[in-house]
GROMACS .gro file of C-alpha atoms in nm:
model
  221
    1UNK     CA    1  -1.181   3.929   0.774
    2UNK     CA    2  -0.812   3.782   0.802
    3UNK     CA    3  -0.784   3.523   0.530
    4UNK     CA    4  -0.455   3.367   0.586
    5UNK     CA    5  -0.276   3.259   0.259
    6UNK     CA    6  -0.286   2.836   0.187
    7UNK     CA    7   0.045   2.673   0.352
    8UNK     CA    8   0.236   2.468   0.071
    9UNK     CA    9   0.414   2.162   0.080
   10UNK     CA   10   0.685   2.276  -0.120
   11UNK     CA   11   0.740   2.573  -0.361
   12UNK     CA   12   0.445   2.551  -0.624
   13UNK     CA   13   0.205   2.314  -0.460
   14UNK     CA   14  -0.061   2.423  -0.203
   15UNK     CA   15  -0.306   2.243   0.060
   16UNK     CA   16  -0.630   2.174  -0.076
   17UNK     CA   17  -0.778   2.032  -0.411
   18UNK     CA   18  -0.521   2.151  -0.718
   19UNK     CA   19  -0.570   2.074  -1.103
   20UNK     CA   20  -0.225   2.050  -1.308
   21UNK     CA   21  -0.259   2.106  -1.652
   22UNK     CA   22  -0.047   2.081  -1.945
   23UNK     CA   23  -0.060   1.934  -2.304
   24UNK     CA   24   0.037   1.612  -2.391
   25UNK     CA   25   0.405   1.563  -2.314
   26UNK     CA   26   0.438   1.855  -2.142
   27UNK     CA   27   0.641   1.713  -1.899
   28UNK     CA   28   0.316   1.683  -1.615
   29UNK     CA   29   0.349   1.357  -1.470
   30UNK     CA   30   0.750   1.379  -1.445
   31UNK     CA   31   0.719   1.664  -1.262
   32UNK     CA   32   0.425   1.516  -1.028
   33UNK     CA   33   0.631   1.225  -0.966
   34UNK     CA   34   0.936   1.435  -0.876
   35UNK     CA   35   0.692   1.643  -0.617
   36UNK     CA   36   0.596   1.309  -0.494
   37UNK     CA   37   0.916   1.213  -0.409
   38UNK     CA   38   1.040   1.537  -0.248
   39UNK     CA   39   0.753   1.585  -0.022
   40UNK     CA   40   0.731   1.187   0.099
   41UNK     CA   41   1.084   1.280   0.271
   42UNK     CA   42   0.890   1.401   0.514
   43UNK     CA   43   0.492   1.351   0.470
   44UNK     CA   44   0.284   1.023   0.352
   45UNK     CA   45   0.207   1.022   0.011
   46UNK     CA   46   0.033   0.859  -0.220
   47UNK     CA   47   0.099   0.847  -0.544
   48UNK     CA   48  -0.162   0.676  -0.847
   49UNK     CA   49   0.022   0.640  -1.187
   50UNK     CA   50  -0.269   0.537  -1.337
   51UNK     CA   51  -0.182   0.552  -1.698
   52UNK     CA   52   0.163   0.352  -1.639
   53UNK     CA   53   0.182  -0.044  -1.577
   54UNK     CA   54   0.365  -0.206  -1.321
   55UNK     CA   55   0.691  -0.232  -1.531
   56UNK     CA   56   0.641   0.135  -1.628
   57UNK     CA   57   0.607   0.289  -1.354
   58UNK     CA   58   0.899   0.072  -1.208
   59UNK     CA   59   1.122   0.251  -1.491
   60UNK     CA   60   1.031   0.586  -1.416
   61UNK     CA   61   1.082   0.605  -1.075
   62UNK     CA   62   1.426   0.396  -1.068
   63UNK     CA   63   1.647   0.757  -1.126
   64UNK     CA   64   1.512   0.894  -0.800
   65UNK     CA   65   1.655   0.750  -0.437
   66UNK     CA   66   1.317   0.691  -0.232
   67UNK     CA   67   1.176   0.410  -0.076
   68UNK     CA   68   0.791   0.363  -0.166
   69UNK     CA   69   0.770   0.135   0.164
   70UNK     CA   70   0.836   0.413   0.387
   71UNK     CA   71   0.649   0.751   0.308
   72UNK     CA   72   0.546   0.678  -0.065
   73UNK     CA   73   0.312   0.454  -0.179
   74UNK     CA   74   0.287   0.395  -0.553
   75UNK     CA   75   0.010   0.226  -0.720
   76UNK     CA   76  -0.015   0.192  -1.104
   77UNK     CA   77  -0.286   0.137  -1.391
   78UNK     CA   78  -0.552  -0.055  -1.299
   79UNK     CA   79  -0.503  -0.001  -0.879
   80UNK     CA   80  -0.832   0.268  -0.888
   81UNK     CA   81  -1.200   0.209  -1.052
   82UNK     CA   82  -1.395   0.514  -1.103
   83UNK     CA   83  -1.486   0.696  -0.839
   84UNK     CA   84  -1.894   0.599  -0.924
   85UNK     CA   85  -1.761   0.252  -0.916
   86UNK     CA   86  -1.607   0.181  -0.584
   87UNK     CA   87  -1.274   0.394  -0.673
   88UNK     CA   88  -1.409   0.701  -0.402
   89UNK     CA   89  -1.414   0.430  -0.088
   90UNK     CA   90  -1.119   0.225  -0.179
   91UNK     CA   91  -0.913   0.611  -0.182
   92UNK     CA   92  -1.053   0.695   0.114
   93UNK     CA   93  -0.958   0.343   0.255
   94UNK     CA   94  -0.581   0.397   0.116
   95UNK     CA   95  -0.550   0.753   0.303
   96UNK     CA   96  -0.679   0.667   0.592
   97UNK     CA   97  -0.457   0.372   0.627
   98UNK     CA   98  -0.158   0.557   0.524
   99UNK     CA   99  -0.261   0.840   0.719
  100UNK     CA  100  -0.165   1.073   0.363
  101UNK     CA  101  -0.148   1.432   0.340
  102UNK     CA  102  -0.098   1.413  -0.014
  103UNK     CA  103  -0.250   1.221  -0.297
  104UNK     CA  104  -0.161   1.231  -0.655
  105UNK     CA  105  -0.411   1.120  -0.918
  106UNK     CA  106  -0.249   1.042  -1.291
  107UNK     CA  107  -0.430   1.131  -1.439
  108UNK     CA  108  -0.816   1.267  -1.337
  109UNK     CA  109  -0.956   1.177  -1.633
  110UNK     CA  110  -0.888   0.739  -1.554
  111UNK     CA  111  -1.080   0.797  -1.266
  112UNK     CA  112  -1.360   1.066  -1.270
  113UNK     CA  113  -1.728   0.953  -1.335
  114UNK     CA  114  -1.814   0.794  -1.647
  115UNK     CA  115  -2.025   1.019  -1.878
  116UNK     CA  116  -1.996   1.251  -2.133
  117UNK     CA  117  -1.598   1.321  -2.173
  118UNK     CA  118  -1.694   1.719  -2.153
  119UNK     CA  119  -1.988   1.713  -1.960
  120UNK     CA  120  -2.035   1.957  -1.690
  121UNK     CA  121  -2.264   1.718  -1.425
  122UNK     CA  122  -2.019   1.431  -1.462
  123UNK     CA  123  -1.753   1.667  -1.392
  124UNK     CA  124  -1.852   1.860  -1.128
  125UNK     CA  125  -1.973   1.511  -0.938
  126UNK     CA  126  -1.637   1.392  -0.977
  127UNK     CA  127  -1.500   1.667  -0.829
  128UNK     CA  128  -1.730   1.709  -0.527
  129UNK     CA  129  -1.667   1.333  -0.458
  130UNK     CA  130  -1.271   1.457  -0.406
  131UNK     CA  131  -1.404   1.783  -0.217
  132UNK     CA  132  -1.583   1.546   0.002
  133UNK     CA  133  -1.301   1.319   0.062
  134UNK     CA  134  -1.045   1.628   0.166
  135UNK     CA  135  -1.373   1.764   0.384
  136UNK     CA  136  -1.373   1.450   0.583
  137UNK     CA  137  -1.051   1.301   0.580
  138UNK     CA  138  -0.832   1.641   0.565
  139UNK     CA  139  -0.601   1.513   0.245
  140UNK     CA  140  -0.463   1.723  -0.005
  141UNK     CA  141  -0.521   1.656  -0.389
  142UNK     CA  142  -0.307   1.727  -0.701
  143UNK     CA  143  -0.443   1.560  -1.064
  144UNK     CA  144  -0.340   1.633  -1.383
  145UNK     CA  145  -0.517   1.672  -1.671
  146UNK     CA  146  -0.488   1.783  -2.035
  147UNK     CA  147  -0.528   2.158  -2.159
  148UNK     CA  148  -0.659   2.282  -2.493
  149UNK     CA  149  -0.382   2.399  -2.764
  150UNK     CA  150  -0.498   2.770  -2.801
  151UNK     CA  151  -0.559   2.893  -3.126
  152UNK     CA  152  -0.291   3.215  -3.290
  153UNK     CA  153  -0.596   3.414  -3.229
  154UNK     CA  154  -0.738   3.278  -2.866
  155UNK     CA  155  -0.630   3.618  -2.565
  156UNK     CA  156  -0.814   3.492  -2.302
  157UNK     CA  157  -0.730   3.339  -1.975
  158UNK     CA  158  -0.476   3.104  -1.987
  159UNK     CA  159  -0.667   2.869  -1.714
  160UNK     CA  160  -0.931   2.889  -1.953
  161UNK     CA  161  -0.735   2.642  -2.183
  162UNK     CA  162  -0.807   2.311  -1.895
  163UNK     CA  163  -0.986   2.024  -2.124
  164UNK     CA  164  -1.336   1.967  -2.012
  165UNK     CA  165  -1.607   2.167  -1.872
  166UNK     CA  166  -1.628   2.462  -1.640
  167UNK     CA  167  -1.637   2.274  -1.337
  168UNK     CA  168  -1.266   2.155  -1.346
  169UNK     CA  169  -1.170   2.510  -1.292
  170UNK     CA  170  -1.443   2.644  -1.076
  171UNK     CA  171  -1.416   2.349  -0.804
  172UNK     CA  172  -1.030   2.326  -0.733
  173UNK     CA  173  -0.881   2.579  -0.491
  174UNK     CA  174  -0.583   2.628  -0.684
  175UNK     CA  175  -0.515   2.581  -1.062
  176UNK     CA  176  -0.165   2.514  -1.230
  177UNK     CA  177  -0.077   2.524  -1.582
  178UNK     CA  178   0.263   2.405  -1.746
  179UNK     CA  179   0.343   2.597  -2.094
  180UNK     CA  180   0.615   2.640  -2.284
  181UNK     CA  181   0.873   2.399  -2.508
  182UNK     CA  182   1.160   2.154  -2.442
  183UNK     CA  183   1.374   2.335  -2.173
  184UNK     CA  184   1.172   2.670  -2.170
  185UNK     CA  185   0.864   2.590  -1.965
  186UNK     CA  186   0.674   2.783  -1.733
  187UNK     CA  187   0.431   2.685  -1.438
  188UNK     CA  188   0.154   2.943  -1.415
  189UNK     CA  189  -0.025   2.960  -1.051
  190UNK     CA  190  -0.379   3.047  -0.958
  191UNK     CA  191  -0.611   2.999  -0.660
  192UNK     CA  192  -0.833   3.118  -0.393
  193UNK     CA  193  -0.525   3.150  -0.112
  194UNK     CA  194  -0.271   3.211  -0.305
  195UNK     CA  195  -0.156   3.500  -0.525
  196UNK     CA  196  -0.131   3.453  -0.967
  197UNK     CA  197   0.232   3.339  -0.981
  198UNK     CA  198   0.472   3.205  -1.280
  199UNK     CA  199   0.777   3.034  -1.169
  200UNK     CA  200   1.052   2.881  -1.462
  201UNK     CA  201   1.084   2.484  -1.490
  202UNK     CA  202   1.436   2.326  -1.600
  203UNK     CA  203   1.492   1.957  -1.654
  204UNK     CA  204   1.620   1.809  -1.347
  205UNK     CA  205   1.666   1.429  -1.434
  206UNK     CA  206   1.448   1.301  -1.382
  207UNK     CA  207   1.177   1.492  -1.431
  208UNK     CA  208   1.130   1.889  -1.432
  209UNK     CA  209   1.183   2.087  -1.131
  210UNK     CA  210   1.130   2.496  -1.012
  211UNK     CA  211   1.417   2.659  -1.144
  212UNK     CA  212   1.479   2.945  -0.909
  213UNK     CA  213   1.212   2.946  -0.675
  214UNK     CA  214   1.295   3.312  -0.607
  215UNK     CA  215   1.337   3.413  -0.962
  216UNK     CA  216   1.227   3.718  -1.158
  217UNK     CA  217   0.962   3.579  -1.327
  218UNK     CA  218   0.739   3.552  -0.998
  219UNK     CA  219   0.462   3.785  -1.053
  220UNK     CA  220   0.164   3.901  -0.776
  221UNK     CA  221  -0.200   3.946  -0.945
   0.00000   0.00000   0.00000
């Protein structure tokens, strides 16, 4: 069987459902934002800041030359309910009148199904509401959410760090993790079309960027 690797829209991000992980401050939603930005040059995207308000969000995206009434469309807190609570058909509405191939959700956790913060059915609904909306409208999803700070002693998998049950890693097709401190970061890449990679990240103002796409530090499984 020829499985052809997943196309990307630019050097770290693949098509289908991808969860972006990183701890508090790690530098996640600058570096979504910057994505966002990038790829609307030449695809629709749409991009939910859901943890920033109007004025926020305003702030943030002032250093970078784009205009959100042409291919990105920027909504802030408050602009999605919960997917259980009318937040599923009101995305659905947004990409198909858009006509997006991307959409950015900051972060998952504003917007999954209310439940138990770490439990595994609310989870796993939430995320086969979002495999159902890429199924039937063909978009392309990147959330973030929060990882786990690893113990001295913890040698396991390094996906194994995402916040929250199993099913936020067993349901994406690709999984990215952001390590590392101030200017020494690393994104870590996993998923079922694409090969394990780890590409450096350098401060690009604003927000981080790939540093050397090409670079060393990009590994095969």
């Amino acid at each position: 069987l020829d499985i052809q690797p997943a196309a990307k829209f630019n050097d770290w991000l693949p098509e289908g459902i991808t969860l972006l992980g990183g701890r508090p401050k790690a530098g996640k939603s600058g570096f979504a934002e910057r994505a966002s930005v990038e790829i609307s040059e030449n695809l629709p995207v749409l991009h939910f800041a859901l943890e920033c308000n109007a004025l926020m969000l305003r702030a943030r995206m002032s250093g970078y030359e784009a205009n959100p009434l042409q291919n990105l469309t920027l909504y802030h807190h408050g602009a999605l309910p919960r997917l259980d609570a009318g937040g599923l058909d009101a995305l659905k509405r947004e990409v198909e009148t858009h006509q997006a191939e991307l959409v950015v959700l900051d972060t998952f956790a504003k917007i999954k199904r209310a439940g138990d913060v770490k439990g595994y059915e609310a989870e796993y609904r939430a995320m086969e509401d979002l495999v159902n909306l890429r199924s039937g409208t063909g978009v392309s999803i990147l959330m973030l959410h929060h990882t786990t700070k690893p113990s001295h002693q913890e040698a396991g998998d390094i996906f194994d760090s995402i916040l929250g049950s199993t099913a936020l890693a067993a349901v994406p097709d690709n999984l990215l993790i952001i390590t590392g401190r101030d200017g020494a970061k690393i994104l870590h890449g996993s998923g079922r079309l694409i090969e394990y990679f780890q590409l450096p990240l350098k401060w690009a103002e604003p927000g981080f960027a790939v540093d050397e796409p090409d670079a060393a530090l990009r590994e095969k499984a």
